[in-house]
Amino acid sequence: MASLLFYIYVTLFVTPIVSISDMEQSEFYSHYLSNISAFFFMLFISVYILYREVDKAEGIILDEYNRSENLLLNILPQSIANRLKQSPDVIADGFENVSVLFADIVGFTEISSRIPPKKLVTILNDVFSKFDKIAAKYGLEKIKTIGDAYMLAGGIPDHNPD
């Protein structure tokens, strides 16, 4: 935009106004070529800026897509997330043999009133990280954490006979 305004300024106020009949042929071609060159230069700059902005927007979209994928996988198992992306219908599966673990820290309410919040969150993170490692090791599915409670299940969404 700035280059267009500069071009208009130079054309109207800097370049002397001369009729075409007063110009020599070489001068006329010189002005003609400079105008064509300026036009293509501005076109090139505009297209370059457009492509740069499109690349930037695509990068932002890709980052947001990856972020939403990570959030989805934090909530749902991979197999369920894939099924949900392919068909948004209700997913309800039945399982014959499932093991469920619900763990709760005894005396957590009393403990939480005695220690600072940052230390409390650090303790919960350490405990839940150990549960996560155990779940990954044995192919168990973390269902959710609520406060000091941790819930996981075995045998879902992929059948596991043991």
Coordinates of N, CA, C and O in Angstrom, one line a residue:
M1 N 0.8 -1.2 0.0 CA 0.0 0.0 0.0 C 0.9 1.3 0.0 O 0.6 2.2 -0.7
A2 N 1.9 1.2 0.8 CA 2.8 2.4 0.9 C 3.5 2.6 -0.5 O 3.7 3.8 -0.9
S3 N 3.9 1.5 -1.1 CA 4.6 1.7 -2.4 C 3.6 2.3 -3.5 O 4.0 3.1 -4.3
L4 N 2.3 2.0 -3.4 CA 1.3 2.5 -4.3 C 1.1 4.0 -4.0 O 1.1 4.8 -5.0
L5 N 1.1 4.4 -2.8 CA 0.9 5.8 -2.4 C 2.2 6.6 -2.9 O 2.0 7.7 -3.4
F6 N 3.3 6.0 -2.7 CA 4.6 6.7 -3.1 C 4.6 6.8 -4.6 O 4.9 7.9 -5.1
Y7 N 4.2 5.8 -5.3 CA 4.1 5.9 -6.8 C 3.2 7.0 -7.3 O 3.5 7.8 -8.2
I8 N 2.0 7.1 -6.6 CA 1.0 8.1 -7.0 C 1.6 9.5 -6.7 O 1.5 10.4 -7.5
Y9 N 2.2 9.6 -5.5 CA 2.8 10.9 -5.2 C 3.9 11.3 -6.2 O 3.9 12.5 -6.7
V10 N 4.8 10.4 -6.6 CA 5.8 10.7 -7.5 C 5.2 11.1 -8.9 O 5.6 12.1 -9.5
T11 N 4.2 10.3 -9.3 CA 3.6 10.6 -10.6 C 2.9 11.9 -10.6 O 3.0 12.7 -11.6
L12 N 2.2 12.3 -9.6 CA 1.4 13.5 -9.6 C 2.2 14.8 -9.2 O 2.0 15.8 -9.8
F13 N 3.2 14.7 -8.3 CA 3.8 15.9 -7.8 C 5.3 16.0 -8.1 O 5.8 17.2 -8.1
V14 N 6.0 15.0 -8.4 CA 7.4 15.1 -8.7 C 7.7 15.1 -10.2 O 8.4 16.0 -10.6
T15 N 7.1 14.2 -10.9 CA 7.3 14.2 -12.4 C 6.6 15.4 -13.0 O 5.5 15.6 -12.8
P16 N 7.4 16.1 -13.8 CA 6.7 17.3 -14.5 C 5.7 16.8 -15.5 O 5.8 15.7 -16.1
I17 N 4.6 17.5 -15.6 CA 3.5 17.2 -16.5 C 3.9 17.7 -17.9 O 4.1 18.9 -18.1
V18 N 4.0 16.7 -18.8 CA 4.4 17.0 -20.2 C 3.5 16.2 -21.1 O 3.1 15.1 -20.8
S19 N 3.0 16.9 -22.1 CA 2.1 16.1 -23.0 C 2.9 15.2 -23.8 O 4.1 15.4 -24.0
I20 N 2.3 14.1 -24.3 CA 3.0 13.1 -25.1 C 3.6 13.7 -26.3 O 4.7 13.3 -26.8
S21 N 2.9 14.6 -26.9 CA 3.4 15.2 -28.2 C 4.7 16.0 -28.0 O 5.5 16.1 -28.9
D22 N 4.9 16.5 -26.7 CA 6.2 17.3 -26.5 C 7.4 16.3 -26.2 O 8.5 16.8 -26.1
M23 N 7.1 15.1 -25.9 CA 8.2 14.1 -25.6 C 8.8 13.6 -26.8 O 8.2 13.4 -27.8
E24 N 10.1 13.3 -26.7 CA 10.8 12.5 -27.7 C 10.4 11.1 -27.6 O 10.0 10.6 -26.5
Q25 N 10.5 10.3 -28.6 CA 10.1 8.9 -28.6 C 10.9 8.1 -27.5 O 10.4 7.3 -26.8
S26 N 12.2 8.4 -27.4 CA 13.0 7.6 -26.4 C 12.6 8.0 -25.0 O 12.6 7.2 -24.1
E27 N 12.2 9.3 -24.8 CA 11.8 9.7 -23.4 C 10.4 9.0 -23.1 O 10.2 8.6 -22.0
F28 N 9.5 9.0 -24.1 CA 8.2 8.3 -24.0 C 8.4 6.9 -23.6 O 7.8 6.4 -22.6
Y29 N 9.3 6.1 -24.3 CA 9.5 4.7 -24.0 C 10.2 4.6 -22.6 O 9.9 3.6 -21.9
S30 N 11.0 5.5 -22.2 CA 11.6 5.5 -20.9 C 10.6 5.6 -19.8 O 10.6 4.8 -18.8
H31 N 9.6 6.5 -20.0 CA 8.5 6.7 -19.0 C 7.6 5.4 -19.0 O 7.2 4.9 -18.0
Y32 N 7.4 4.9 -20.2 CA 6.5 3.7 -20.3 C 7.2 2.5 -19.6 O 6.5 1.9 -18.8
L33 N 8.5 2.3 -19.8 CA 9.1 1.2 -19.2 C 9.2 1.4 -17.7 O 9.1 0.4 -16.9
S34 N 9.4 2.6 -17.2 CA 9.5 2.8 -15.8 C 8.1 2.6 -15.1 O 8.1 2.0 -14.0
N35 N 7.1 3.0 -15.8 CA 5.7 2.7 -15.3 C 5.4 1.2 -15.2 O 4.9 0.7 -14.2
I36 N 5.8 0.5 -16.3 CA 5.6 -1.0 -16.3 C 6.4 -1.6 -15.3 O 5.9 -2.5 -14.5
S37 N 7.7 -1.2 -15.1 CA 8.5 -1.8 -14.1 C 8.0 -1.5 -12.7 O 8.0 -2.4 -11.9
A38 N 7.5 -0.3 -12.4 CA 7.0 0.0 -11.1 C 5.7 -0.9 -10.9 O 5.5 -1.4 -9.7
F39 N 4.9 -1.0 -11.9 CA 3.7 -1.8 -11.7 C 4.0 -3.3 -11.3 O 3.5 -3.8 -10.4
F40 N 5.0 -3.9 -12.1 CA 5.3 -5.3 -11.8 C 6.1 -5.4 -10.5 O 5.9 -6.4 -9.8
F41 N 6.9 -4.4 -10.1 CA 7.5 -4.4 -8.8 C 6.5 -4.4 -7.7 O 6.6 -5.2 -6.7
M42 N 5.5 -3.5 -7.8 CA 4.4 -3.5 -6.8 C 3.6 -4.8 -6.8 O 3.2 -5.3 -5.7
L43 N 3.4 -5.3 -7.9 CA 2.7 -6.6 -8.0 C 3.5 -7.7 -7.3 O 2.9 -8.5 -6.5
F44 N 4.8 -7.8 -7.6 CA 5.7 -8.8 -7.0 C 5.6 -8.6 -5.4 O 5.5 -9.6 -4.7
I45 N 5.8 -7.4 -5.0 CA 5.8 -7.1 -3.5 C 4.5 -7.6 -2.9 O 4.4 -8.2 -1.8
S46 N 3.4 -7.2 -3.5 CA 2.0 -7.6 -3.0 C 1.9 -9.1 -3.0 O 1.4 -9.6 -2.0
V47 N 2.3 -9.8 -4.0 CA 2.1 -11.3 -4.0 C 3.1 -11.9 -2.9 O 2.7 -12.8 -2.2
Y48 N 4.3 -11.3 -2.8 CA 5.2 -11.8 -1.8 C 4.6 -11.7 -0.4 O 4.6 -12.6 0.4
I49 N 4.0 -10.5 -0.1 CA 3.4 -10.3 1.2 C 2.2 -11.2 1.4 O 2.0 -11.8 2.5
L50 N 1.4 -11.4 0.4 CA 0.3 -12.3 0.4 C 0.7 -13.7 0.8 O 0.2 -14.4 1.7
Y51 N 1.7 -14.2 0.1 CA 2.2 -15.6 0.3 C 2.8 -15.7 1.7 O 2.6 -16.7 2.4
R52 N 3.5 -14.7 2.2 CA 4.1 -14.7 3.5 C 3.0 -14.8 4.6 O 3.1 -15.5 5.6
E53 N 1.9 -14.0 4.4 CA 0.8 -14.0 5.3 C 0.0 -15.4 5.3 O -0.4 -15.9 6.3
V54 N -0.1 -15.9 4.1 CA -0.8 -17.3 4.0 C 0.1 -18.3 4.7 O -0.5 -19.2 5.5
D55 N 1.4 -18.3 4.5 CA 2.3 -19.2 5.2 C 2.1 -19.1 6.8 O 2.1 -20.1 7.5
K56 N 2.1 -17.9 7.2 CA 2.0 -17.6 8.6 C 0.6 -18.1 9.1 O 0.6 -18.8 10.2
A57 N -0.5 -17.9 8.4 CA -1.8 -18.4 8.8 C -1.8 -19.9 8.8 O -2.4 -20.5 9.7
E58 N -1.2 -20.5 7.8 CA -1.2 -22.0 7.8 C -0.4 -22.6 8.9 O -0.8 -23.6 9.5
G59 N 0.7 -21.9 9.3 CA 1.4 -22.3 10.5 C 0.6 -22.3 11.8 O 0.6 -23.2 12.6
I60 N -0.2 -21.2 11.9 CA -1.0 -21.0 13.1 C -2.1 -22.1 13.1 O -2.4 -22.7 14.1
I61 N -2.7 -22.4 11.9 CA -3.7 -23.4 11.9 C -3.2 -24.8 12.2 O -3.8 -25.5 12.9
L62 N -2.0 -25.1 11.7 CA -1.3 -26.4 12.0 C -1.0 -26.5 13.5 O -1.3 -27.6 14.1
D63 N -0.5 -25.4 14.1 CA -0.3 -25.5 15.5 C -1.6 -25.7 16.3 O -1.6 -26.5 17.3
E64 N -2.6 -25.0 15.9 CA -3.9 -25.2 16.7 C -4.5 -26.6 16.4 O -5.1 -27.2 17.3
Y65 N -4.3 -27.1 15.2 CA -4.8 -28.5 14.9 C -4.0 -29.5 15.8 O -4.6 -30.4 16.4
N66 N -2.7 -29.4 15.9 CA -1.9 -30.2 16.8 C -2.3 -30.1 18.2 O -2.3 -31.1 18.9
R67 N -2.5 -28.9 18.6 CA -3.0 -28.7 20.0 C -4.3 -29.4 20.3 O -4.5 -30.0 21.3
S68 N -5.2 -29.2 19.4 CA -6.6 -29.9 19.6 C -6.4 -31.4 19.5 O -7.1 -32.1 20.3
E69 N -5.5 -31.9 18.7 CA -5.3 -33.4 18.7 C -4.7 -33.9 20.0 O -5.2 -34.9 20.5
N70 N -3.8 -33.1 20.6 CA -3.2 -33.5 21.9 C -4.2 -33.4 23.0 O -4.3 -34.3 23.8
L71 N -5.1 -32.4 22.9 CA -6.2 -32.3 23.9 C -7.1 -33.5 23.8 O -7.5 -34.1 24.8
L72 N -7.5 -33.8 22.6 CA -8.4 -35.0 22.3 C -7.8 -36.3 22.9 O -8.5 -37.1 23.5
L73 N -6.5 -36.5 22.6 CA -5.8 -37.7 23.1 C -5.6 -37.7 24.6 O -5.4 -38.8 25.2
N74 N -5.6 -36.5 25.2 CA -5.6 -36.5 26.7 C -6.9 -36.9 27.3 O -6.9 -37.4 28.5
I75 N -8.0 -36.8 26.6 CA -9.3 -37.1 27.1 C -9.7 -38.5 26.7 O -10.3 -39.2 27.5
L76 N -9.4 -38.9 25.5 CA -9.9 -40.2 24.9 C -8.7 -41.1 24.5 O -7.6 -40.6 24.1
P77 N -8.9 -42.4 24.6 CA -7.9 -43.3 24.0 C -7.8 -43.1 22.5 O -8.7 -42.7 21.9
Q78 N -6.6 -43.4 22.0 CA -6.3 -43.2 20.6 C -7.4 -43.9 19.7 O -7.9 -43.3 18.7
S79 N -7.7 -45.2 20.0 CA -8.7 -45.9 19.2 C -10.0 -45.3 19.2 O -10.7 -45.2 18.1
I80 N -10.5 -44.7 20.3 CA -11.8 -44.1 20.4 C -11.7 -42.7 19.7 O -12.7 -42.4 18.9
A81 N -10.6 -42.0 19.8 CA -10.5 -40.7 19.1 C -10.5 -40.9 17.6 O -11.2 -40.2 16.9
N82 N -9.9 -42.0 17.1 CA -9.9 -42.2 15.7 C -11.3 -42.6 15.2 O -11.7 -42.1 14.2
R83 N -12.0 -43.4 16.0 CA -13.4 -43.8 15.6 C -14.3 -42.5 15.6 O -15.1 -42.4 14.7
L84 N -14.1 -41.7 16.6 CA -14.9 -40.5 16.7 C -14.7 -39.5 15.5 O -15.6 -38.9 15.0
K85 N -13.4 -39.4 15.1 CA -13.1 -38.5 14.0 C -13.7 -39.1 12.7 O -14.0 -38.3 11.8
Q86 N -13.7 -40.4 12.5 CA -14.3 -41.0 11.3 C -15.8 -41.0 11.3 O -16.3 -40.8 10.2
S87 N -16.4 -41.1 12.4 CA -17.9 -41.1 12.5 C -18.3 -40.5 13.8 O -18.0 -41.1 14.8
P88 N -19.0 -39.4 13.8 CA -19.4 -38.7 15.0 C -20.5 -39.4 15.8 O -21.1 -38.8 16.7
D89 N -20.9 -40.6 15.4 CA -22.0 -41.3 16.0 C -21.6 -41.6 17.5 O -20.5 -41.6 17.8
V90 N -22.6 -42.0 18.2 CA -22.4 -42.4 19.6 C -21.6 -43.7 19.6 O -21.8 -44.6 18.9
I91 N -20.6 -43.7 20.5 CA -19.7 -44.8 20.6 C -20.0 -45.5 22.0 O -19.9 -44.8 23.0
A92 N -20.6 -46.7 21.9 CA -20.9 -47.4 23.2 C -20.6 -48.9 22.9 O -21.3 -49.5 22.2
D93 N -19.6 -49.3 23.6 CA -19.1 -50.7 23.4 C -19.4 -51.4 24.8 O -19.3 -50.8 25.8
G94 N -19.7 -52.7 24.7 CA -19.8 -53.5 25.9 C -18.6 -54.4 26.0 O -18.0 -54.9 25.0
F95 N -18.2 -54.7 27.3 CA -17.0 -55.5 27.5 C -17.4 -56.5 28.6 O -18.0 -56.2 29.6
E96 N -17.0 -57.8 28.4 CA -17.3 -58.9 29.3 C -16.4 -58.8 30.6 O -16.9 -58.9 31.7
N97 N -15.1 -58.7 30.4 CA -14.2 -58.7 31.5 C -13.4 -57.4 31.5 O -12.6 -57.1 30.6
V98 N -13.6 -56.6 32.6 CA -12.9 -55.3 32.7 C -12.5 -55.2 34.2 O -13.2 -55.6 35.1
S99 N -11.3 -54.7 34.4 CA -10.8 -54.4 35.7 C -10.7 -52.9 35.9 O -10.3 -52.2 35.0
V100 N -11.2 -52.4 37.0 CA -11.3 -51.0 37.3 C -10.6 -50.7 38.6 O -10.8 -51.4 39.6
L101 N -9.7 -49.7 38.6 CA -9.0 -49.3 39.8 C -9.4 -47.9 40.1 O -9.4 -47.0 39.3
F102 N -9.8 -47.6 41.4 CA -10.1 -46.3 41.8 C -9.2 -46.1 43.1 O -9.4 -46.7 44.1
A103 N -8.2 -45.2 43.0 CA -7.3 -44.9 44.1 C -7.6 -43.5 44.6 O -7.8 -42.6 43.9
D104 N -7.5 -43.5 46.0 CA -7.8 -42.2 46.6 C -6.7 -42.1 47.8 O -6.4 -43.0 48.4
I105 N -6.2 -40.9 48.0 CA -5.2 -40.7 49.0 C -5.9 -40.5 50.3 O -6.7 -39.6 50.5
V106 N -5.6 -41.4 51.3 CA -6.2 -41.3 52.6 C -5.7 -40.0 53.3 O -4.6 -39.7 53.4
G107 N -6.7 -39.3 53.9 CA -6.4 -38.1 54.7 C -6.0 -36.9 53.8 O -5.4 -36.0 54.3
F108 N -6.3 -36.9 52.6 CA -5.9 -35.9 51.6 C -6.5 -34.5 52.1 O -5.7 -33.5 52.0
T109 N -7.7 -34.4 52.5 CA -8.3 -33.2 52.9 C -7.5 -32.5 54.1 O -7.2 -31.3 54.0
E110 N -7.2 -33.3 55.0 CA -6.4 -32.8 56.2 C -5.0 -32.4 55.8 O -4.5 -31.4 56.2
I111 N -4.4 -33.2 54.9 CA -3.0 -32.9 54.4 C -3.1 -31.6 53.6 O -2.2 -30.8 53.8
S112 N -4.1 -31.4 52.8 CA -4.2 -30.3 51.9 C -4.3 -29.0 52.7 O -4.0 -27.9 52.2
S113 N -4.8 -29.1 53.9 CA -5.0 -27.8 54.7 C -3.7 -27.4 55.4 O -3.6 -26.3 55.9
R114 N -2.7 -28.3 55.4 CA -1.4 -28.1 56.1 C -0.3 -27.7 55.2 O 0.7 -27.1 55.7
I115 N -0.4 -27.9 53.9 CA 0.8 -27.6 53.0 C 0.4 -26.6 52.0 O -0.8 -26.5 51.6
P116 N 1.3 -25.9 51.5 CA 1.0 -24.8 50.5 C 0.5 -25.5 49.2 O 0.9 -26.6 48.8
P117 N -0.3 -24.8 48.4 CA -0.9 -25.3 47.2 C 0.1 -25.8 46.2 O -0.1 -26.8 45.6
K118 N 1.2 -25.1 46.0 CA 2.2 -25.5 45.0 C 2.8 -26.8 45.4 O 3.0 -27.7 44.5
K119 N 3.1 -27.0 46.6 CA 3.7 -28.3 47.1 C 2.7 -29.4 46.9 O 3.0 -30.5 46.5
L120 N 1.4 -29.1 47.2 CA 0.3 -30.1 47.1 C 0.2 -30.6 45.6 O 0.1 -31.8 45.4
V121 N 0.2 -29.6 44.7 CA 0.1 -30.0 43.3 C 1.3 -30.8 42.9 O 1.2 -31.7 42.1
T122 N 2.5 -30.4 43.4 CA 3.7 -31.2 43.0 C 3.6 -32.7 43.5 O 3.9 -33.6 42.8
I123 N 3.1 -32.8 44.7 CA 2.9 -34.2 45.3 C 1.9 -35.0 44.4 O 2.1 -36.1 44.0
L124 N 0.7 -34.4 44.1 CA -0.3 -35.0 43.2 C 0.3 -35.4 41.9 O 0.1 -36.5 41.4
N125 N 1.1 -34.5 41.3 CA 1.7 -34.7 40.0 C 2.7 -35.9 40.1 O 2.7 -36.8 39.2
D126 N 3.5 -36.0 41.2 CA 4.4 -37.1 41.3 C 3.6 -38.4 41.5 O 4.0 -39.4 40.8
V127 N 2.6 -38.5 42.3 CA 1.8 -39.7 42.5 C 1.1 -40.1 41.2 O 1.2 -41.3 40.8
F128 N 0.5 -39.2 40.5 CA -0.2 -39.5 39.3 C 0.7 -39.9 38.2 O 0.4 -40.7 37.3
S129 N 1.9 -39.3 38.1 CA 2.9 -39.7 37.1 C 3.3 -41.1 37.3 O 3.5 -41.8 36.3
K130 N 3.5 -41.5 38.5 CA 3.8 -42.9 38.8 C 2.7 -43.9 38.4 O 2.9 -44.9 37.8
F131 N 1.4 -43.5 38.7 CA 0.3 -44.3 38.2 C 0.3 -44.3 36.7 O 0.0 -45.4 36.1
D132 N 0.6 -43.2 36.0 CA 0.6 -43.2 34.5 C 1.6 -44.1 34.0 O 1.4 -44.8 33.0
K133 N 2.8 -44.2 34.6 CA 3.9 -45.1 34.1 C 3.4 -46.6 34.3 O 3.6 -47.4 33.4
I134 N 2.8 -46.9 35.4 CA 2.3 -48.2 35.6 C 1.2 -48.6 34.6 O 1.2 -49.7 34.0
A135 N 0.3 -47.6 34.4 CA -0.8 -47.8 33.4 C -0.2 -48.1 32.0 O -0.6 -49.0 31.3
A136 N 0.8 -47.3 31.6 CA 1.5 -47.5 30.3 C 2.2 -48.8 30.2 O 2.1 -49.5 29.2
K137 N 2.8 -49.2 31.3 CA 3.6 -50.5 31.3 C 2.7 -51.7 31.1 O 3.0 -52.6 30.4
Y138 N 1.5 -51.7 31.7 CA 0.6 -52.8 31.7 C -0.5 -52.6 30.7 O -1.5 -53.5 30.6
G139 N -0.5 -51.6 29.9 CA -1.5 -51.4 28.8 C -2.9 -51.1 29.4 O -3.9 -51.5 28.9
L140 N -2.9 -50.3 30.5 CA -4.2 -49.9 31.2 C -4.6 -48.6 30.7 O -3.7 -47.8 30.2
E141 N -5.8 -48.2 30.8 CA -6.4 -47.0 30.3 C -6.7 -46.0 31.4 O -7.6 -46.4 32.3
K142 N -6.1 -44.9 31.5 CA -6.4 -43.9 32.5 C -7.7 -43.3 32.1 O -8.0 -42.8 31.0
I143 N -8.7 -43.4 33.1 CA -10.0 -42.8 32.8 C -10.0 -41.4 33.2 O -10.4 -40.5 32.4
K144 N -9.7 -41.0 34.5 CA -9.7 -39.7 34.9 C -9.0 -39.5 36.2 O -8.8 -40.5 37.0
T145 N -8.6 -38.2 36.5 CA -8.2 -37.9 37.9 C -9.1 -36.8 38.3 O -9.5 -35.9 37.6
I146 N -9.5 -36.9 39.6 CA -10.4 -35.9 40.2 C -9.8 -35.6 41.6 O -9.8 -36.4 42.4
G147 N -9.3 -34.4 41.7 CA -8.7 -34.0 43.0 C -7.5 -35.0 43.3 O -6.6 -35.1 42.6
D148 N -7.7 -35.8 44.4 CA -6.7 -36.7 44.8 C -7.0 -38.1 44.3 O -6.4 -39.1 44.7
A149 N -8.1 -38.3 43.5 CA -8.5 -39.6 43.1 C -8.0 -39.9 41.7 O -7.9 -39.0 40.8
Y150 N -7.7 -41.2 41.4 CA -7.1 -41.6 40.1 C -7.9 -42.9 39.7 O -8.1 -43.8 40.5
M151 N -8.5 -42.9 38.5 CA -9.2 -44.0 38.1 C -8.7 -44.5 36.8 O -8.4 -43.8 35.8
L152 N -8.5 -45.8 36.7 CA -8.0 -46.5 35.5 C -8.7 -47.8 35.3 O -9.3 -48.3 36.2
A153 N -8.6 -48.3 34.0 CA -9.3 -49.6 33.7 C -8.4 -50.4 32.8 O -7.6 -49.9 32.0
G154 N -8.6 -51.7 33.0 CA -7.9 -52.7 32.1 C -8.9 -53.5 31.3 O -10.0 -53.8 31.8
G155 N -8.5 -53.8 30.1 CA -9.4 -54.6 29.2 C -10.3 -53.7 28.4 O -11.2 -54.2 27.6
I156 N -10.2 -52.4 28.4 CA -10.9 -51.5 27.5 C -9.9 -50.4 27.0 O -9.0 -50.1 27.7
P157 N -10.1 -49.8 25.9 CA -11.1 -50.1 24.9 C -10.6 -51.3 24.0 O -11.4 -51.8 23.2
D158 N -9.4 -51.8 24.3 CA -8.9 -53.0 23.5 C -9.0 -54.2 24.5 O -8.5 -54.1 25.6
H159 N -9.6 -55.3 24.0 CA -9.7 -56.4 24.9 C -8.4 -57.0 25.3 O -7.5 -57.1 24.5
N160 N -8.3 -57.3 26.6 CA -7.1 -57.9 27.1 C -7.5 -59.1 28.0 O -8.1 -58.8 29.1
P161 N -7.2 -60.3 27.7 CA -7.7 -61.5 28.4 C -7.2 -61.6 29.9 O -7.8 -62.2 30.7
D162 N -6.0 -60.9 30.1 CA -5.5 -61.1 31.5 C -5.6 -59.8 32.3 O -5.0 -59.5 33.2

